Structures are given as C-alpha cells and as structure tokens.
mmCIF file of C-alpha atoms in Angstrom:
data_model
loop_
_atom_site.group_PDB
_atom_site.id
_atom_site.type_symbol
_atom_site.label_atom_id
_atom_site.label_comp_id
_atom_site.label_asym_id
_atom_site.label_seq_id
_atom_site.Cartn_x
_atom_site.Cartn_y
_atom_site.Cartn_z
ATOM 1 C CA MET Q 17 -15.054 -14.867 -4.441
ATOM 2 C CA SER Q 18 -15.207 -11.792 -6.690
ATOM 3 C CA LEU Q 19 -14.058 -11.387 -10.282
ATOM 4 C CA LEU Q 20 -12.451 -7.945 -10.562
ATOM 5 C CA THR Q 21 -10.820 -5.935 -13.339
ATOM 6 C CA VAL Q 22 -8.306 -3.210 -12.502
ATOM 7 C CA ARG Q 23 -7.295 -0.581 -15.042
ATOM 8 C CA HIS Q 24 -4.478 1.798 -14.118
ATOM 9 C CA VAL Q 25 -3.526 4.571 -16.550
ATOM 10 C CA THR Q 26 -0.703 7.062 -15.967
ATOM 11 C CA VAL Q 27 0.226 9.814 -18.432
ATOM 12 C CA TYR Q 28 3.308 12.074 -18.186
ATOM 13 C CA ARG Q 29 3.124 15.340 -20.165
ATOM 14 C CA TYR Q 30 6.008 17.549 -21.349
ATOM 15 C CA SER Q 31 6.121 20.933 -23.120
ATOM 16 C CA GLU Q 32 8.704 19.664 -25.604
ATOM 17 C CA PRO Q 33 10.120 16.286 -26.615
ATOM 18 C CA VAL Q 34 12.368 14.832 -23.899
ATOM 19 C CA LYS Q 35 14.623 11.795 -24.072
ATOM 20 C CA LEU Q 36 12.991 9.078 -22.000
ATOM 21 C CA GLY Q 37 15.060 7.124 -19.496
ATOM 22 C CA GLU Q 38 14.416 3.864 -17.662
ATOM 23 C CA HIS Q 39 11.017 3.469 -15.988
ATOM 24 C CA ARG Q 40 10.027 0.872 -13.383
ATOM 25 C CA MET Q 41 6.459 -0.215 -12.708
ATOM 26 C CA MET Q 42 4.676 -2.077 -9.933
ATOM 27 C CA PHE Q 43 1.252 -2.764 -11.449
ATOM 28 C CA ARG Q 44 0.962 -6.559 -11.239
ATOM 29 C CA PRO Q 45 -0.903 -7.804 -8.121
ATOM 30 C CA ARG Q 46 0.762 -10.291 -5.785
ATOM 31 C CA GLU Q 47 -0.790 -13.695 -6.458
ATOM 32 C CA SER Q 48 -1.561 -15.816 -3.410
ATOM 33 C CA HIS Q 49 -4.221 -18.083 -1.896
ATOM 34 C CA ASP Q 50 -6.572 -15.087 -1.705
ATOM 35 C CA LEU Q 51 -5.806 -13.560 -5.107
ATOM 36 C CA ARG Q 52 -5.394 -15.286 -8.466
ATOM 37 C CA LEU Q 53 -4.392 -13.391 -11.603
ATOM 38 C CA LEU Q 54 -6.416 -14.431 -14.659
ATOM 39 C CA ARG Q 55 -4.944 -12.190 -17.338
ATOM 40 C CA SER Q 56 -2.992 -8.983 -17.680
ATOM 41 C CA SER Q 57 -1.939 -6.487 -20.326
ATOM 42 C CA LEU Q 58 0.448 -3.556 -20.335
ATOM 43 C CA GLU Q 59 0.512 -0.976 -23.134
ATOM 44 C CA ILE Q 60 3.218 1.690 -23.169
ATOM 45 C CA THR Q 61 3.247 4.613 -25.617
ATOM 46 C CA PRO Q 62 5.693 5.276 -27.199
ATOM 47 C CA ASN Q 63 6.765 1.658 -27.455
ATOM 48 C CA PRO Q 64 9.795 0.891 -25.284
ATOM 49 C CA THR Q 65 12.860 -0.651 -26.898
ATOM 50 C CA GLY Q 66 13.019 -3.140 -24.048
ATOM 51 C CA LEU Q 67 10.659 -4.482 -21.398
ATOM 52 C CA ARG Q 68 11.769 -6.996 -18.776
ATOM 53 C CA TRP Q 69 10.325 -8.352 -15.528
ATOM 54 C CA LEU Q 70 12.005 -9.115 -12.232
ATOM 55 C CA HIS Q 71 11.228 -9.854 -8.573
ATOM 56 C CA ASP Q 72 12.652 -7.447 -6.023
ATOM 57 C CA VAL Q 73 13.954 -8.318 -2.555
ATOM 58 C CA PHE Q 74 10.349 -8.518 -1.258
ATOM 59 C CA ASP Q 75 9.291 -10.758 -4.188
ATOM 60 C CA ASN Q 76 7.234 -7.947 -5.718
ATOM 61 C CA SER Q 77 6.816 -8.123 -9.495
ATOM 62 C CA VAL Q 78 8.576 -5.201 -11.220
ATOM 63 C CA ALA Q 79 8.477 -4.300 -14.922
ATOM 64 C CA VAL Q 80 11.423 -2.317 -16.315
ATOM 65 C CA ALA Q 81 11.013 -0.361 -19.575
ATOM 66 C CA THR Q 82 13.814 1.303 -21.550
ATOM 67 C CA PHE Q 83 13.483 3.772 -24.420
ATOM 68 C CA ASP Q 84 15.657 5.193 -27.205
ATOM 69 C CA SER Q 85 13.288 7.906 -28.373
ATOM 70 C CA ALA Q 86 12.077 11.342 -27.348
ATOM 71 C CA ALA Q 87 8.441 12.205 -26.746
ATOM 72 C CA ARG Q 88 6.134 14.911 -25.399
ATOM 73 C CA GLU Q 89 3.867 12.357 -23.755
ATOM 74 C CA LEU Q 90 4.502 9.016 -22.057
ATOM 75 C CA ARG Q 91 1.535 6.756 -21.359
ATOM 76 C CA PHE Q 92 1.249 3.557 -19.290
ATOM 77 C CA ASP Q 93 -1.996 1.569 -19.513
ATOM 78 C CA SER Q 94 -2.186 -1.521 -17.292
ATOM 79 C CA SER Q 95 -5.181 -3.837 -17.102
ATOM 80 C CA VAL Q 96 -5.494 -6.968 -14.957
ATOM 81 C CA ALA Q 97 -8.363 -9.377 -14.326
ATOM 82 C CA LEU Q 98 -8.295 -11.395 -11.130
ATOM 83 C CA GLU Q 99 -10.156 -13.586 -8.690
ATOM 84 C CA HIS Q 100 -10.302 -12.093 -5.195
ATOM 85 C CA PHE Q 101 -11.147 -14.253 -2.191
ATOM 86 C CA GLU Q 102 -12.160 -12.310 0.908
ATOM 87 C CA ASN Q 103 -10.748 -13.462 4.223
ATOM 88 C CA THR Q 104 -11.042 -12.172 7.766
ATOM 89 C CA PRO Q 105 -8.661 -12.504 10.720
ATOM 90 C CA LEU Q 106 -11.183 -14.890 12.304
ATOM 91 C CA GLU Q 107 -10.219 -17.446 9.660
ATOM 92 C CA ASN Q 108 -6.594 -17.324 10.851
ATOM 93 C CA PRO Q 109 -6.647 -17.348 14.663
ATOM 94 C CA LEU Q 110 -3.642 -15.997 16.523
ATOM 95 C CA ALA Q 111 -1.313 -18.225 18.488
ATOM 96 C CA GLU Q 112 -2.515 -18.460 22.082
ATOM 97 C CA TYR Q 113 0.400 -16.458 23.476
ATOM 98 C CA ALA Q 114 -0.144 -13.652 20.922
ATOM 99 C CA LYS Q 115 -3.855 -13.107 21.603
ATOM 100 C CA THR Q 116 -3.064 -10.521 24.272
ATOM 101 C CA TYR Q 117 -0.571 -7.658 24.200
ATOM 102 C CA PRO Q 118 2.246 -7.524 25.072
ATOM 103 C CA PHE Q 119 3.659 -10.713 23.572
ATOM 104 C CA ARG Q 120 7.109 -11.699 22.337
ATOM 105 C CA TYR Q 121 8.071 -13.003 18.909
ATOM 106 C CA SER Q 122 10.209 -16.115 18.794
ATOM 107 C CA ASP Q 123 13.936 -15.586 18.186
ATOM 108 C CA GLU Q 124 13.562 -16.943 14.636
ATOM 109 C CA GLU Q 125 10.661 -14.607 13.862
ATOM 110 C CA ARG Q 126 12.479 -11.588 15.300
ATOM 111 C CA ALA Q 127 15.478 -12.239 13.064
ATOM 112 C CA ASN Q 128 13.285 -12.356 9.956
ATOM 113 C CA LEU Q 129 11.167 -9.381 11.037
ATOM 114 C CA ALA Q 130 14.003 -6.975 11.859
ATOM 115 C CA GLY Q 131 13.040 -4.547 9.091
ATOM 116 C CA ALA Q 132 9.379 -4.655 10.100
ATOM 117 C CA LEU Q 133 10.198 -3.868 13.739
ATOM 118 C CA ALA Q 134 12.603 -0.957 13.166
ATOM 119 C CA ASN Q 135 11.069 2.470 13.869
ATOM 120 C CA GLN Q 136 11.782 4.932 11.059
ATOM 121 C CA HIS Q 137 10.168 7.923 12.814
ATOM 122 C CA PRO Q 138 10.443 7.478 16.599
ATOM 123 C CA SER Q 139 8.937 10.312 18.636
ATOM 124 C CA ASP Q 140 7.357 10.907 22.030
ATOM 125 C CA SER Q 141 4.163 12.223 20.422
ATOM 126 C CA LEU Q 142 3.785 9.002 18.413
ATOM 127 C CA SER Q 143 4.360 6.814 21.462
ATOM 128 C CA ARG Q 144 1.804 8.808 23.467
ATOM 129 C CA TRP Q 145 -0.739 8.546 20.682
ATOM 130 C CA ALA Q 146 -0.239 4.776 20.368
ATOM 131 C CA SER Q 147 -0.485 4.208 24.111
ATOM 132 C CA GLN Q 148 -4.079 5.511 24.246
ATOM 133 C CA PHE Q 149 -5.224 2.229 22.674
ATOM 134 C CA LEU Q 150 -3.772 0.114 25.521
ATOM 135 C CA ASP Q 151 -5.968 -1.157 28.351
ATOM 136 C CA PRO Q 152 -4.952 0.516 31.636
ATOM 137 C CA SER Q 153 -4.912 -2.943 33.241
ATOM 138 C CA GLY Q 154 -1.745 -3.751 31.305
ATOM 139 C CA ILE Q 155 -3.289 -6.543 29.220
ATOM 140 C CA THR Q 156 -4.945 -5.676 25.923
ATOM 141 C CA GLY Q 157 -6.390 -7.947 23.263
ATOM 142 C CA THR Q 158 -3.971 -7.803 20.330
ATOM 143 C CA MET Q 159 -6.624 -7.672 17.613
ATOM 144 C CA SER Q 160 -8.719 -5.264 19.675
ATOM 145 C CA LEU Q 161 -5.700 -2.972 19.958
ATOM 146 C CA LEU Q 162 -5.017 -2.893 16.214
ATOM 147 C CA ARG Q 163 -8.691 -2.618 15.287
ATOM 148 C CA SER Q 164 -9.068 0.339 17.642
ATOM 149 C CA MET Q 165 -6.013 2.026 16.160
ATOM 150 C CA ALA Q 166 -7.299 1.640 12.587
ATOM 151 C CA ARG Q 167 -10.748 2.878 13.641
ATOM 152 C CA GLY Q 168 -9.212 5.777 15.559
ATOM 153 C CA ILE Q 169 -7.363 7.029 12.474
ATOM 154 C CA ARG Q 170 -10.521 6.765 10.382
ATOM 155 C CA GLN Q 171 -12.554 8.717 12.962
ATOM 156 C CA GLU Q 172 -10.017 11.276 14.207
ATOM 157 C CA PHE Q 173 -8.244 12.300 10.990
ATOM 158 C CA HIS Q 174 -9.415 13.968 7.790
ATOM 159 C CA TYR Q 175 -8.604 12.217 4.520
ATOM 160 C CA VAL Q 176 -7.137 14.356 1.725
ATOM 161 C CA ARG Q 177 -5.816 13.211 -1.619
ATOM 162 C CA ARG Q 178 -2.266 14.504 -2.031
ATOM 163 C CA THR Q 179 -0.617 14.439 -5.468
ATOM 164 C CA GLU Q 180 2.815 15.649 -4.363
ATOM 165 C CA LYS Q 181 5.604 13.147 -3.839
ATOM 166 C CA GLY Q 182 6.627 11.721 -0.491
ATOM 167 C CA VAL Q 183 4.947 10.767 2.744
ATOM 168 C CA GLN Q 184 4.267 12.892 5.814
ATOM 169 C CA SER Q 185 6.039 11.924 8.992
ATOM 170 C CA PRO Q 186 3.738 10.545 11.702
ATOM 171 C CA SER Q 187 4.438 13.658 13.797
ATOM 172 C CA GLU Q 188 3.262 15.892 10.948
ATOM 173 C CA THR Q 189 0.105 13.808 10.481
ATOM 174 C CA LEU Q 190 -0.601 13.976 14.225
ATOM 175 C CA ARG Q 191 -0.199 17.780 14.159
ATOM 176 C CA SER Q 192 -2.289 18.438 11.056
ATOM 177 C CA ARG Q 193 -4.909 15.740 11.794
ATOM 178 C CA CYS Q 194 -5.167 15.064 8.077
ATOM 179 C CA GLY Q 195 -3.382 13.104 5.393
ATOM 180 C CA SER Q 196 -3.580 10.738 2.435
ATOM 181 C CA CYS Q 197 -3.884 6.960 2.573
ATOM 182 C CA ARG Q 198 -0.094 6.555 2.510
ATOM 183 C CA ASP Q 199 0.268 9.056 5.381
ATOM 184 C CA PHE Q 200 -2.262 7.119 7.472
ATOM 185 C CA ALA Q 201 -0.572 3.813 6.618
ATOM 186 C CA VAL Q 202 2.809 5.134 7.774
ATOM 187 C CA LEU Q 203 1.257 6.568 10.952
ATOM 188 C CA MET Q 204 -0.212 3.176 11.876
ATOM 189 C CA ILE Q 205 2.942 1.297 10.868
ATOM 190 C CA GLU Q 206 5.131 3.445 13.098
ATOM 191 C CA ALA Q 207 2.622 3.358 15.962
ATOM 192 C CA THR Q 208 2.480 -0.438 15.715
ATOM 193 C CA ARG Q 209 6.266 -0.663 15.657
ATOM 194 C CA SER Q 210 6.491 1.632 18.688
ATOM 195 C CA LEU Q 211 4.534 -1.081 20.522
ATOM 196 C CA ARG Q 212 7.137 -3.658 19.371
ATOM 197 C CA MET Q 213 4.882 -5.337 16.837
ATOM 198 C CA ALA Q 214 6.004 -5.946 13.239
ATOM 199 C CA ALA Q 215 4.357 -3.956 10.443
ATOM 200 C CA ARG Q 216 4.937 -3.303 6.753
ATOM 201 C CA PHE Q 217 3.643 -0.968 4.039
ATOM 202 C CA VAL Q 218 1.292 -2.217 1.303
ATOM 203 C CA SER Q 219 0.639 -0.563 -2.052
ATOM 204 C CA GLY Q 220 -2.254 -1.607 -4.258
ATOM 205 C CA TYR Q 221 -5.854 -0.846 -5.144
ATOM 206 C CA VAL Q 222 -9.169 -0.617 -3.310
ATOM 207 C CA PHE Q 223 -12.445 -1.851 -4.791
ATOM 208 C CA VAL Q 224 -15.340 0.499 -4.089
ATOM 209 C CA PRO Q 225 -18.800 -1.071 -4.450
ATOM 210 C CA GLY Q 226 -21.090 1.805 -5.428
ATOM 211 C CA MET Q 227 -18.487 4.401 -6.371
ATOM 212 C CA ASP Q 228 -20.840 7.300 -5.618
ATOM 213 C CA SER Q 229 -21.553 6.331 -2.017
ATOM 214 C CA GLY Q 230 -18.496 8.115 -0.618
ATOM 215 C CA ALA Q 231 -18.121 5.411 2.032
ATOM 216 C CA ILE Q 232 -14.618 4.381 0.900
ATOM 217 C CA ASN Q 233 -11.651 6.749 0.554
ATOM 218 C CA GLY Q 234 -8.819 6.220 -1.906
ATOM 219 C CA ALA Q 235 -10.803 5.255 -5.020
ATOM 220 C CA GLY Q 236 -9.668 6.519 -8.413
ATOM 221 C CA SER Q 237 -5.957 6.209 -7.648
ATOM 222 C CA THR Q 238 -3.526 3.745 -6.159
ATOM 223 C CA HIS Q 239 -4.161 2.930 -2.506
ATOM 224 C CA ALA Q 240 -1.966 2.228 0.515
ATOM 225 C CA TRP Q 241 -2.468 0.452 3.833
ATOM 226 C CA MET Q 242 -0.445 -1.693 6.234
ATOM 227 C CA GLN Q 243 -0.060 -5.253 7.450
ATOM 228 C CA ALA Q 244 0.855 -6.427 10.935
ATOM 229 C CA TYR Q 245 2.577 -9.771 11.500
ATOM 230 C CA LEU Q 246 0.841 -11.744 14.251
ATOM 231 C CA PRO Q 247 2.017 -15.248 15.249
ATOM 232 C CA GLY Q 248 -0.408 -17.938 14.162
ATOM 233 C CA ALA Q 249 -2.206 -15.668 11.695
ATOM 234 C CA GLY Q 250 0.708 -14.233 9.699
ATOM 235 C CA TRP Q 251 0.388 -10.919 7.885
ATOM 236 C CA ILE Q 252 -3.030 -9.303 8.461
ATOM 237 C CA ASP Q 253 -4.266 -6.308 6.455
ATOM 238 C CA PHE Q 254 -5.285 -3.101 8.236
ATOM 239 C CA ASP Q 255 -6.518 -0.152 6.165
ATOM 240 C CA PRO Q 256 -6.683 2.827 8.569
ATOM 241 C CA THR Q 257 -8.020 5.117 5.835
ATOM 242 C CA ASN Q 258 -11.237 3.097 5.704
ATOM 243 C CA SER Q 259 -11.035 1.113 8.975
ATOM 244 C CA ILE Q 260 -10.891 -2.178 7.061
ATOM 245 C CA VAL Q 261 -9.463 -5.262 8.812
ATOM 246 C CA GLY Q 262 -8.719 -8.230 6.576
ATOM 247 C CA ASN Q 263 -8.416 -8.098 2.795
ATOM 248 C CA ARG Q 264 -12.012 -7.043 2.044
ATOM 249 C CA ASN Q 265 -11.944 -4.823 -1.072
ATOM 250 C CA LEU Q 266 -8.116 -4.617 -0.940
ATOM 251 C CA ILE Q 267 -5.920 -5.767 -3.836
ATOM 252 C CA ARG Q 268 -2.240 -6.080 -2.883
ATOM 253 C CA VAL Q 269 0.383 -5.183 -5.474
ATOM 254 C CA ALA Q 270 3.588 -4.659 -3.478
ATOM 255 C CA VAL Q 271 4.850 -4.818 0.119
ATOM 256 C CA ALA Q 272 7.952 -3.390 1.783
ATOM 257 C CA TRP Q 273 9.264 -1.992 5.054
ATOM 258 C CA ASP Q 274 9.191 1.563 3.649
ATOM 259 C CA PRO Q 275 6.827 3.286 1.154
ATOM 260 C CA ARG Q 276 9.792 4.481 -0.924
ATOM 261 C CA GLN Q 277 10.422 0.853 -1.886
ATOM 262 C CA VAL Q 278 7.006 0.314 -3.482
ATOM 263 C CA LEU Q 279 6.386 3.293 -5.754
ATOM 264 C CA PRO Q 280 3.846 2.216 -8.406
ATOM 265 C CA LEU Q 281 5.804 3.988 -11.156
ATOM 266 C CA TRP Q 282 9.071 5.879 -11.276
ATOM 267 C CA GLY Q 283 11.560 6.833 -13.974
ATOM 268 C CA THR Q 284 13.773 9.488 -15.523
ATOM 269 C CA TYR Q 285 13.994 11.723 -18.550
ATOM 270 C CA ASP Q 286 16.745 13.852 -20.079
ATOM 271 C CA GLY Q 287 15.551 17.423 -20.522
ATOM 272 C CA ALA Q 288 14.875 20.683 -18.745
ATOM 273 C CA ALA Q 289 13.056 20.396 -15.442
ATOM 274 C CA SER Q 290 10.673 23.125 -16.639
ATOM 275 C CA SER Q 291 9.554 20.943 -19.548
ATOM 276 C CA PHE Q 292 7.603 18.662 -17.201
ATOM 277 C CA LEU Q 293 3.969 19.790 -17.289
ATOM 278 C CA GLY Q 294 2.478 17.204 -14.972
ATOM 279 C CA MET Q 295 1.012 13.737 -14.757
ATOM 280 C CA ASP Q 296 -2.483 12.277 -14.745
ATOM 281 C CA VAL Q 297 -3.400 9.053 -12.949
ATOM 282 C CA ALA Q 298 -6.704 7.205 -13.267
ATOM 283 C CA VAL Q 299 -7.526 3.911 -11.581
ATOM 284 C CA SER Q 300 -10.767 1.960 -11.893
ATOM 285 C CA VAL Q 301 -11.664 -1.314 -10.194
ATOM 286 C CA ARG Q 302 -14.788 -3.043 -11.486
ATOM 287 C CA ARG Q 303 -16.559 -6.238 -10.524
ATOM 288 C CA ASP Q 304 -17.438 -8.619 -13.357
ATOM 289 C CA GLY Q 305 -20.785 -7.570 -14.814
ATOM 290 C CA GLU Q 306 -20.639 -3.915 -13.667
#
C-alpha cells in the first residue's frame, strides 16, 4: 500500500476579461478496493457562484462550477490524498474458458458490454496490426496477447506529449508511429475491440518513482490508458505508453467507452476567440514522505 498525494493545477489565460461560463471537472479519483480517498480539496479562482457534484452515466465523479463574473485568468487547483493498493492480474485469475483466445462472453455480459465492444475506428490496417499478436496455431493465451500488444506499442512507437485537443485515429498513429498516451490508449482499445474483446478508456494520473529517471512517460500531466474486461478477472488495466499491466503506479479518475466522455476539464467563456492566450497544466504525484 502506498500513500500518495496528487496535485493538479490548470490555469486558463485571456488577453482581456471574459465572461466565464459553466466548467466541468473530473479530478476526483474513483474509490474502490484498490484505492481509498483520504482527503481532497478544490480551489477555484475566481470563486464560482455555484459548485455542485454529480455522477455521470459511468459513475464518474464530476464537479460543475458556474460563474457570474468576468476574469482574465481562471485557475483550478485540485489536491487529493489517497491510499493506493497495487494489484496484478495474477491476483484475479481468468475464468477457465477465457484463458485462451478466442473466447465468447456470456449473453448477459455481451449485453452489458455493448459499448465496450463497438469499434469506433474500424480499418484493415488496424486489424492487420492486431493480428500480429495472435499465435499462428489459432490458440493464443489471452493475457499473453494483451501483454504483447501493450509491450509492442511501448517498443514500436515514439511517445510525444501533445497539447492540442482531440485524439489521433488508430490509422494515423499506425502511420506516424508516434503519439501521446491517449493516442496509444485508443490504438490498443480499438485493436482489442477488433479482436472482439471489450475495452474502455481510462483517464487519471501516473505515479513516477524517481521523476528524473525517464523510465515512465506521461508524468507532469494527466495520463490515459485502457482496461480490458476479462471473465473471472473483470476490468484489468493496460498502460501501453509504459507497458504496465495491472494498476501499478496508475490512479484511475474516470472511465468511459470514448475519450471524449472523460475530459479532465472543459468549459466555456463569452468573449472573442482571439482573447484566449492559452492554458497551463501541471500535475504532481508524490508518495508520503517524498
């Protein structure tokens, strides 16, 4: 078990005062048997006139802030302290029939997993790329398949931090051989779905022991990875950016079928588009005592 503190600061800057609209935040980690929230704080400047919390359709925690003022700068400062319990897929063995690929979900599971099975970016190039991880004999170990795919992305593709909005299509990532953590997560999600296995997008944070080592990509900002649903084990984390399997160093905040449904922060303002100067994001994850 690790005691971790996550601080996430986002600042929007404008050339002139703009009227601030509604802003929605996904900063609060998803509590579960492997993650327990100890305390949290959220400071917003200027102060919002209203702040409410809700759970979305995926049971993610969402904060909604409203304003009645104008400002040249809008700042969000979130801090959470939590207990993180590392688990590995070995602790949750797969159902016997799901240990080798291909396997079939039960009718009940398929009904509940429809969104996680639907390909958003089907393509021949994606299917060909995914098929390279299958054993020519026709029977492949399910975990071996997904581990190899995550490792393949880590080894074959170049990580770049992209600040622009949106996610590359898997075809674009395959062509360029580079991408951000969210691009790699979507590539693996769609490849997994092309093999008729359920997958979903995860947004959160990554803890980097020894920040200067360079061994982990995605530090200093929000992070993204994927989960695959495997009978008997449930949702298992796969971080293709760092070839991590299981929740080691990963702090889940939100899950969804599509990355557009789990934006960490989004909102509106009333003013000229040219008045927006930019935004700064800084994320730090520290272990207790560091």
